[in-house]
Amino acid sequence: MKRRHLISITDLTPEEVGVVIQRAMAMKQDGHGKPLAGKSVAMLFEKPSLRTKVSFDVGIQQLGGHALYLGREEVGLGGREPVADVVRVLSRYVDAVVARVFSHQVLEELAKHGTVPVINALSDAEHPCQVLADLLTVREHKGRLEGVTIAFIGDGNNVSASLALGAVSVGANFVIASPKGYELPQSLIAEAWRIASATESSIRQVRRPQEAAAGADVVYTDVWASMGDEAELAARRKAFQGYQVNPDLMRLANPDAIFLHDLPAHGGEEISVGMLEHPQSVVFDQAENRLHAQKAALEFLLG
Ligand code: NVA
C-alpha cells in the first residue's frame, strides 16, 4: 500500500477530507476500536504546543498506540543531526512521524528521506490538522459544509492557507480580509480556485474585515504574529489595526454565525477582550475537535 502523508491539507483529495470529517463525527459519537494497537508515533516539535501536543498524545493512546514526544533540545533537528538522518533512524523504530516545524521544507525532507507517513503538526506554510478540526466544528454547528461561507479576518498565514484549501475542498465558500502585504500567496489562491471550480464553491480576497464578515456563517481569526514572526510584532501590530473580531463585527455576519479561533488568542489584538466567551463563540468545541479530527486522520493514514 502506498505511504500517505498529511503535510498539506491537499494531500487528502477533496473527497477524502469529507471522509475524514465524517469519520471523526462517527468516532466522537459512537466510539472506535484500536486501529493503532502495537504502533508507535514519534512527535517532533520545534515550537511550543498545547492543543496539538496533548490531543495527538491522548488520541494516539486512545487508538491503542504509543506516542513519544521529542522536543527541540532532545533531537536538534537539522542542527545536532541532519533531518534526513533523523527520519531514517526514526523510520526504523516508529510507524509515523508527527512534526511541528519552523520551515515547511523540513516536513518535505522528512517525507523524502523517511519510510513512514509524515503528519504536519504546523509549519510556517500550513496547519492541516487544525483545519480538519475546524471543518468538523462547522459541520457540527451548521449541520452541513457545502454552501457555508467561512470568513477569515487577518493574516494570510499557515492557518488561513490550510483553511482556504480545506473549505473549498468540502464545498464551503471562503473569504479572507487581510491588510496589504499580509495576503495569502497568489499560488495558493490559484490552487484553491482549481479545487473550488470542481466543488462549486468560491474563494475571495478582500481588504476590509467588514466586507468579509458581511453575511458569513463562520467568522474566524488567528494571531497577528505567528510563532516565528515575533521579530515583526511591532510592524504587524500597526498593519493589523482594525483587523479585530469583536461583537460589532459579529453583528455583520449571519445572526446564527459561529466564531472560531485556533488559539492561543490575544484579547485586545485580533479579538476584543471577552470574545472567547461571546454567545456565538464555539472555540472550545473547536479545540476539543482537534482530538477527534486527528484520531480520524491517524486511523485513515495508519489504521
Ligand atoms: N498561526 C499560529 C497558529 C498557532 C496554533 C502560529 O503559527 O503561531
Short mmCIF file of C-alpha atoms and ligand atoms in Angstrom, two decimals:
data_model
loop_
_atom_site.label_atom_id
_atom_site.label_comp_id
_atom_site.label_asym_id
_atom_site.label_seq_id
_atom_site.Cartn_x
_atom_site.Cartn_y
_atom_site.Cartn_z
CA MET A 1 0.00 0.00 0.00
CA LYS A 2 1.25 3.48 -0.84
CA ARG A 3 2.54 5.51 2.09
CA ARG A 4 0.33 8.55 2.67
CA HIS A 5 1.40 11.84 4.25
CA LEU A 6 -0.58 14.74 5.66
CA ILE A 7 1.79 17.64 5.04
CA SER A 8 -0.68 19.82 3.16
CA ILE A 9 -4.45 19.53 3.50
CA THR A 10 -4.32 18.81 -0.26
CA ASP A 11 -2.52 15.53 0.47
CA LEU A 12 -6.10 14.37 1.03
CA THR A 13 -8.33 14.54 -2.03
CA PRO A 14 -11.42 16.76 -1.58
CA GLU A 15 -13.49 13.57 -1.14
CA GLU A 16 -11.08 12.26 1.49
CA VAL A 17 -11.31 15.48 3.50
CA GLY A 18 -15.06 14.83 3.71
CA VAL A 19 -14.50 11.17 4.60
CA VAL A 20 -12.12 12.03 7.47
CA ILE A 21 -14.55 14.62 8.88
CA GLN A 22 -17.45 12.17 8.63
CA ARG A 23 -15.36 9.51 10.36
CA ALA A 24 -14.32 11.95 13.09
CA MET A 25 -18.00 12.68 13.80
CA ALA A 26 -18.75 8.96 14.00
CA MET A 27 -15.77 8.25 16.27
CA LYS A 28 -16.77 11.13 18.54
CA GLN A 29 -20.38 9.93 18.82
CA ASP A 30 -20.07 6.17 18.75
CA GLY A 31 -16.50 5.41 19.85
CA HIS A 32 -13.92 3.39 17.96
CA GLY A 33 -11.58 0.41 18.05
CA LYS A 34 -7.83 0.34 18.50
CA PRO A 35 -6.52 0.73 14.95
CA LEU A 36 -3.10 1.84 16.26
CA ALA A 37 -2.58 -1.18 18.54
CA GLY A 38 1.09 -2.08 18.56
CA LYS A 39 2.05 1.08 16.69
CA SER A 40 4.30 3.92 17.81
CA VAL A 41 4.30 7.53 16.69
CA ALA A 42 7.20 9.99 17.15
CA MET A 43 6.18 13.61 17.77
CA LEU A 44 8.98 16.02 16.80
CA PHE A 45 8.29 19.57 18.00
CA GLU A 46 10.46 22.61 17.21
CA LYS A 47 7.88 25.07 18.59
CA PRO A 48 5.66 25.24 21.69
CA SER A 49 2.28 23.49 21.67
CA LEU A 50 -0.70 22.89 23.94
CA ARG A 51 -3.60 21.57 21.87
CA THR A 52 -1.59 19.77 19.19
CA LYS A 53 0.75 18.03 21.58
CA VAL A 54 -1.87 16.91 24.08
CA SER A 55 -4.52 15.94 21.53
CA PHE A 56 -2.08 13.86 19.49
CA ASP A 57 -0.65 12.19 22.58
CA VAL A 58 -4.06 11.39 24.09
CA GLY A 59 -5.57 10.47 20.71
CA ILE A 60 -2.78 8.02 19.90
CA GLN A 61 -3.21 6.33 23.32
CA GLN A 62 -6.99 6.13 22.82
CA LEU A 63 -6.43 4.39 19.47
CA GLY A 64 -4.20 1.81 21.19
CA GLY A 65 -0.87 3.26 20.06
CA HIS A 66 2.15 4.72 21.80
CA ALA A 67 3.30 8.34 21.39
CA LEU A 68 6.82 9.64 22.04
CA TYR A 69 7.31 13.39 22.39
CA LEU A 70 10.69 14.71 21.22
CA GLY A 71 11.26 18.40 21.92
CA ARG A 72 13.62 20.82 20.24
CA GLU A 73 16.53 20.28 22.64
CA GLU A 74 16.35 16.50 22.51
CA VAL A 75 16.70 15.98 18.75
CA GLY A 76 18.27 19.15 17.37
CA LEU A 77 16.55 18.58 14.03
CA GLY A 78 18.88 19.85 11.31
CA GLY A 79 21.42 21.11 13.88
CA ARG A 80 22.74 18.31 16.02
CA GLU A 81 21.76 15.86 13.29
CA PRO A 82 20.66 16.30 9.65
CA VAL A 83 16.90 15.98 9.04
CA ALA A 84 17.49 13.09 6.63
CA ASP A 85 19.41 11.09 9.24
CA VAL A 86 16.86 11.77 12.00
CA VAL A 87 13.99 10.44 9.90
CA ARG A 88 15.93 7.47 8.52
CA VAL A 89 16.58 6.39 12.10
CA LEU A 90 13.05 7.12 13.33
CA SER A 91 11.60 5.14 10.41
CA ARG A 92 13.29 2.03 11.83
CA TYR A 93 11.51 2.43 15.18
CA VAL A 94 8.13 4.06 14.67
CA ASP A 95 5.12 3.84 12.35
CA ALA A 96 4.60 7.57 11.76
CA VAL A 97 6.21 10.94 12.44
CA VAL A 98 4.14 13.93 13.59
CA ALA A 99 6.20 17.12 13.26
CA ARG A 100 5.80 20.81 14.15
CA VAL A 101 8.50 22.80 12.39
CA PHE A 102 9.52 26.33 11.51
CA SER A 103 10.17 25.63 7.84
CA HIS A 104 7.72 23.67 5.75
CA GLN A 105 10.71 22.32 3.77
CA VAL A 106 11.72 20.27 6.80
CA LEU A 107 8.45 18.34 6.50
CA GLU A 108 9.14 17.70 2.84
CA GLU A 109 12.61 16.44 3.72
CA LEU A 110 11.19 14.17 6.43
CA ALA A 111 8.79 12.72 3.86
CA LYS A 112 11.51 12.35 1.24
CA HIS A 113 14.05 10.53 3.38
CA GLY A 114 11.79 8.57 5.72
CA THR A 115 9.74 5.47 5.01
CA VAL A 116 6.76 6.19 7.30
CA PRO A 117 3.87 8.68 6.98
CA VAL A 118 4.65 12.28 8.00
CA ILE A 119 1.91 14.40 9.57
CA ASN A 120 2.19 18.21 9.69
CA ALA A 121 1.52 19.41 13.23
CA LEU A 122 2.00 23.04 11.99
CA SER A 123 4.63 24.61 9.77
CA ASP A 124 5.11 28.16 8.54
CA ALA A 125 3.03 27.27 5.46
CA GLU A 126 0.14 25.08 6.65
CA HIS A 127 -1.75 23.66 9.63
CA PRO A 128 -3.89 20.87 8.11
CA CYS A 129 -4.78 19.10 11.39
CA GLN A 130 -6.22 22.34 12.77
CA VAL A 131 -8.37 22.71 9.70
CA LEU A 132 -9.79 19.19 9.88
CA ALA A 133 -10.95 20.10 13.41
CA ASP A 134 -12.30 23.46 12.19
CA LEU A 135 -14.36 21.86 9.44
CA LEU A 136 -15.63 19.22 11.87
CA THR A 137 -16.76 22.06 14.17
CA VAL A 138 -18.53 23.86 11.32
CA ARG A 139 -20.22 20.61 10.25
CA GLU A 140 -21.48 20.01 13.81
CA HIS A 141 -22.76 23.52 14.39
CA LYS A 142 -24.14 24.29 10.93
CA GLY A 143 -25.29 20.76 10.02
CA ARG A 144 -23.51 20.99 6.65
CA LEU A 145 -20.35 22.22 4.96
CA GLU A 146 -21.48 22.69 1.37
CA GLY A 147 -22.55 26.24 0.69
CA VAL A 148 -21.44 27.54 4.11
CA THR A 149 -19.46 30.82 3.95
CA ILE A 150 -16.33 30.98 6.11
CA ALA A 151 -14.81 34.45 6.64
CA PHE A 152 -11.23 34.70 7.88
CA ILE A 153 -10.10 38.03 9.31
CA GLY A 154 -6.35 38.63 9.36
CA ASP A 155 -3.06 37.14 8.35
CA GLY A 156 -2.55 35.07 5.20
CA ASN A 157 -0.69 32.57 7.37
CA ASN A 158 -0.45 28.80 7.89
CA VAL A 159 -3.95 28.51 9.36
CA SER A 160 -5.75 30.59 6.73
CA ALA A 161 -3.82 28.79 3.97
CA SER A 162 -4.99 25.34 5.06
CA LEU A 163 -8.46 26.70 5.82
CA ALA A 164 -8.82 28.19 2.32
CA LEU A 165 -7.86 24.90 0.67
CA GLY A 166 -9.87 22.77 3.12
CA ALA A 167 -13.01 24.90 2.90
CA VAL A 168 -13.27 24.77 -0.88
CA SER A 169 -12.49 21.03 -0.82
CA VAL A 170 -15.72 20.41 1.07
CA GLY A 171 -17.76 22.90 -0.97
CA ALA A 172 -17.68 25.79 1.50
CA ASN A 173 -17.08 29.36 0.29
CA PHE A 174 -14.02 31.09 1.70
CA VAL A 175 -13.41 34.81 2.04
CA ILE A 176 -10.36 36.40 3.64
CA ALA A 177 -9.72 40.03 4.63
CA SER A 178 -6.01 40.79 5.10
CA PRO A 179 -4.03 44.01 5.30
CA LYS A 180 -1.78 44.93 2.39
CA GLY A 181 1.39 42.84 2.39
CA TYR A 182 -0.11 40.04 4.51
CA GLU A 183 -2.33 38.34 1.91
CA LEU A 184 -2.30 34.62 1.11
CA PRO A 185 0.19 33.74 -1.65
CA GLN A 186 -1.28 34.02 -5.15
CA SER A 187 -0.19 30.44 -5.93
CA LEU A 188 -2.34 29.20 -3.07
CA ILE A 189 -5.33 31.26 -4.22
CA ALA A 190 -4.93 29.74 -7.69
CA GLU A 191 -4.83 26.24 -6.24
CA ALA A 192 -7.91 26.95 -4.14
CA TRP A 193 -9.73 28.19 -7.25
CA ARG A 194 -8.89 24.95 -9.07
CA ILE A 195 -10.45 22.95 -6.25
CA ALA A 196 -13.38 25.35 -5.92
CA SER A 197 -14.32 25.00 -9.57
CA ALA A 198 -14.82 21.26 -9.03
CA THR A 199 -16.84 21.65 -5.81
CA GLU A 200 -18.91 24.66 -6.96
CA SER A 201 -17.56 26.82 -4.16
CA SER A 202 -15.59 30.06 -4.23
CA ILE A 203 -12.66 31.92 -2.74
CA ARG A 204 -12.50 35.69 -2.34
CA GLN A 205 -9.84 38.10 -1.11
CA VAL A 206 -10.94 41.48 0.23
CA ARG A 207 -9.30 44.28 2.19
CA ARG A 208 -11.92 45.29 4.77
CA PRO A 209 -12.87 42.93 7.62
CA GLN A 210 -16.45 44.24 7.41
CA GLU A 211 -16.72 43.14 3.80
CA ALA A 212 -15.54 39.63 4.65
CA ALA A 213 -17.79 39.25 7.70
CA ALA A 214 -20.96 40.50 5.97
CA GLY A 215 -23.38 37.59 5.64
CA ALA A 216 -20.82 34.98 6.75
CA ASP A 217 -21.82 31.76 8.55
CA VAL A 218 -18.44 31.41 10.25
CA VAL A 219 -16.12 34.20 11.41
CA TYR A 220 -12.57 33.01 12.09
CA THR A 221 -9.40 34.75 13.17
CA ASP A 222 -5.87 33.93 14.27
CA VAL A 223 -2.98 35.82 15.88
CA TRP A 224 -1.41 38.83 14.14
CA ALA A 225 2.09 37.37 14.59
CA SER A 226 2.59 33.62 14.37
CA MET A 227 5.32 31.62 16.08
CA GLY A 228 8.47 32.57 14.22
CA ASP A 229 7.18 36.10 13.37
CA GLU A 230 7.92 37.56 16.80
CA ALA A 231 10.59 39.95 15.47
CA GLU A 232 7.91 41.58 13.27
CA LEU A 233 5.45 42.08 16.10
CA ALA A 234 5.66 45.90 16.26
CA ALA A 235 5.19 46.29 12.49
CA ARG A 236 2.39 43.76 12.47
CA ARG A 237 0.55 45.48 15.35
CA LYS A 238 0.44 48.58 13.17
CA ALA A 239 -0.53 46.82 9.95
CA PHE A 240 -3.31 44.78 11.58
CA GLN A 241 -5.04 47.70 13.37
CA GLY A 242 -8.76 47.23 12.75
CA TYR A 243 -8.40 43.54 11.90
CA GLN A 244 -10.18 42.54 15.06
CA VAL A 245 -13.12 40.20 15.61
CA ASN A 246 -15.42 41.83 18.16
CA PRO A 247 -19.18 41.92 18.82
CA ASP A 248 -19.64 44.76 16.28
CA LEU A 249 -18.02 42.70 13.53
CA MET A 250 -20.04 39.61 14.53
CA ARG A 251 -23.25 41.63 14.09
CA LEU A 252 -22.45 41.93 10.35
CA ALA A 253 -22.37 38.14 9.96
CA ASN A 254 -25.47 35.96 9.75
CA PRO A 255 -27.40 36.00 13.05
CA ASP A 256 -26.61 32.32 13.63
CA ALA A 257 -22.94 32.62 12.62
CA ILE A 258 -20.32 30.95 14.80
CA PHE A 259 -16.99 32.38 15.88
CA LEU A 260 -13.80 30.29 15.61
CA HIS A 261 -10.19 30.85 16.72
CA ASP A 262 -7.46 28.21 16.66
CA LEU A 263 -5.91 29.59 19.92
CA PRO A 264 -3.85 30.86 21.63
CA ALA A 265 -5.75 34.15 21.43
CA HIS A 266 -4.70 37.68 22.31
CA GLY A 267 -7.55 39.74 23.74
CA GLY A 268 -7.15 43.36 22.64
CA GLU A 269 -5.40 42.39 19.40
CA GLU A 270 -7.07 40.03 16.89
CA ILE A 271 -10.09 39.65 19.20
CA SER A 272 -11.68 42.00 21.69
CA VAL A 273 -11.44 41.01 25.34
CA GLY A 274 -14.26 38.58 26.14
CA MET A 275 -14.71 37.33 22.56
CA LEU A 276 -13.97 33.71 23.54
CA GLU A 277 -17.00 33.90 25.86
CA HIS A 278 -19.24 35.56 23.25
CA PRO A 279 -22.56 33.66 22.84
CA GLN A 280 -21.61 32.81 19.24
CA SER A 281 -18.14 31.53 20.16
CA VAL A 282 -17.57 27.77 19.83
CA VAL A 283 -13.79 27.93 20.24
CA PHE A 284 -13.64 25.30 22.99
CA ASP A 285 -15.69 22.84 20.92
CA GLN A 286 -13.21 23.61 18.16
CA ALA A 287 -10.27 22.91 20.49
CA GLU A 288 -11.86 19.62 21.61
CA ASN A 289 -12.32 18.62 17.99
CA ARG A 290 -8.56 18.58 17.44
CA LEU A 291 -8.66 15.24 19.29
CA HIS A 292 -11.46 13.72 17.22
CA ALA A 293 -10.26 15.01 13.85
CA GLN A 294 -6.68 13.82 14.39
CA LYS A 295 -7.86 10.39 15.56
CA ALA A 296 -9.80 10.03 12.31
CA ALA A 297 -6.75 11.22 10.33
CA LEU A 298 -4.46 8.78 12.17
CA GLU A 299 -6.86 5.90 11.52
CA PHE A 300 -7.06 6.91 7.85
CA LEU A 301 -3.26 7.10 7.43
CA LEU A 302 -2.17 4.23 9.70
CA GLY A 303 -5.17 2.05 10.52
N1 NVA B 1 -0.71 30.92 13.17
C1 NVA B 1 -0.39 30.47 14.50
C2 NVA B 1 -1.18 29.25 14.85
C3 NVA B 1 -0.97 28.70 16.23
C4 NVA B 1 -1.73 27.44 16.50
C5 NVA B 1 1.09 30.21 14.60
O1 NVA B 1 1.66 29.64 13.66
O2 NVA B 1 1.70 30.55 15.61
#
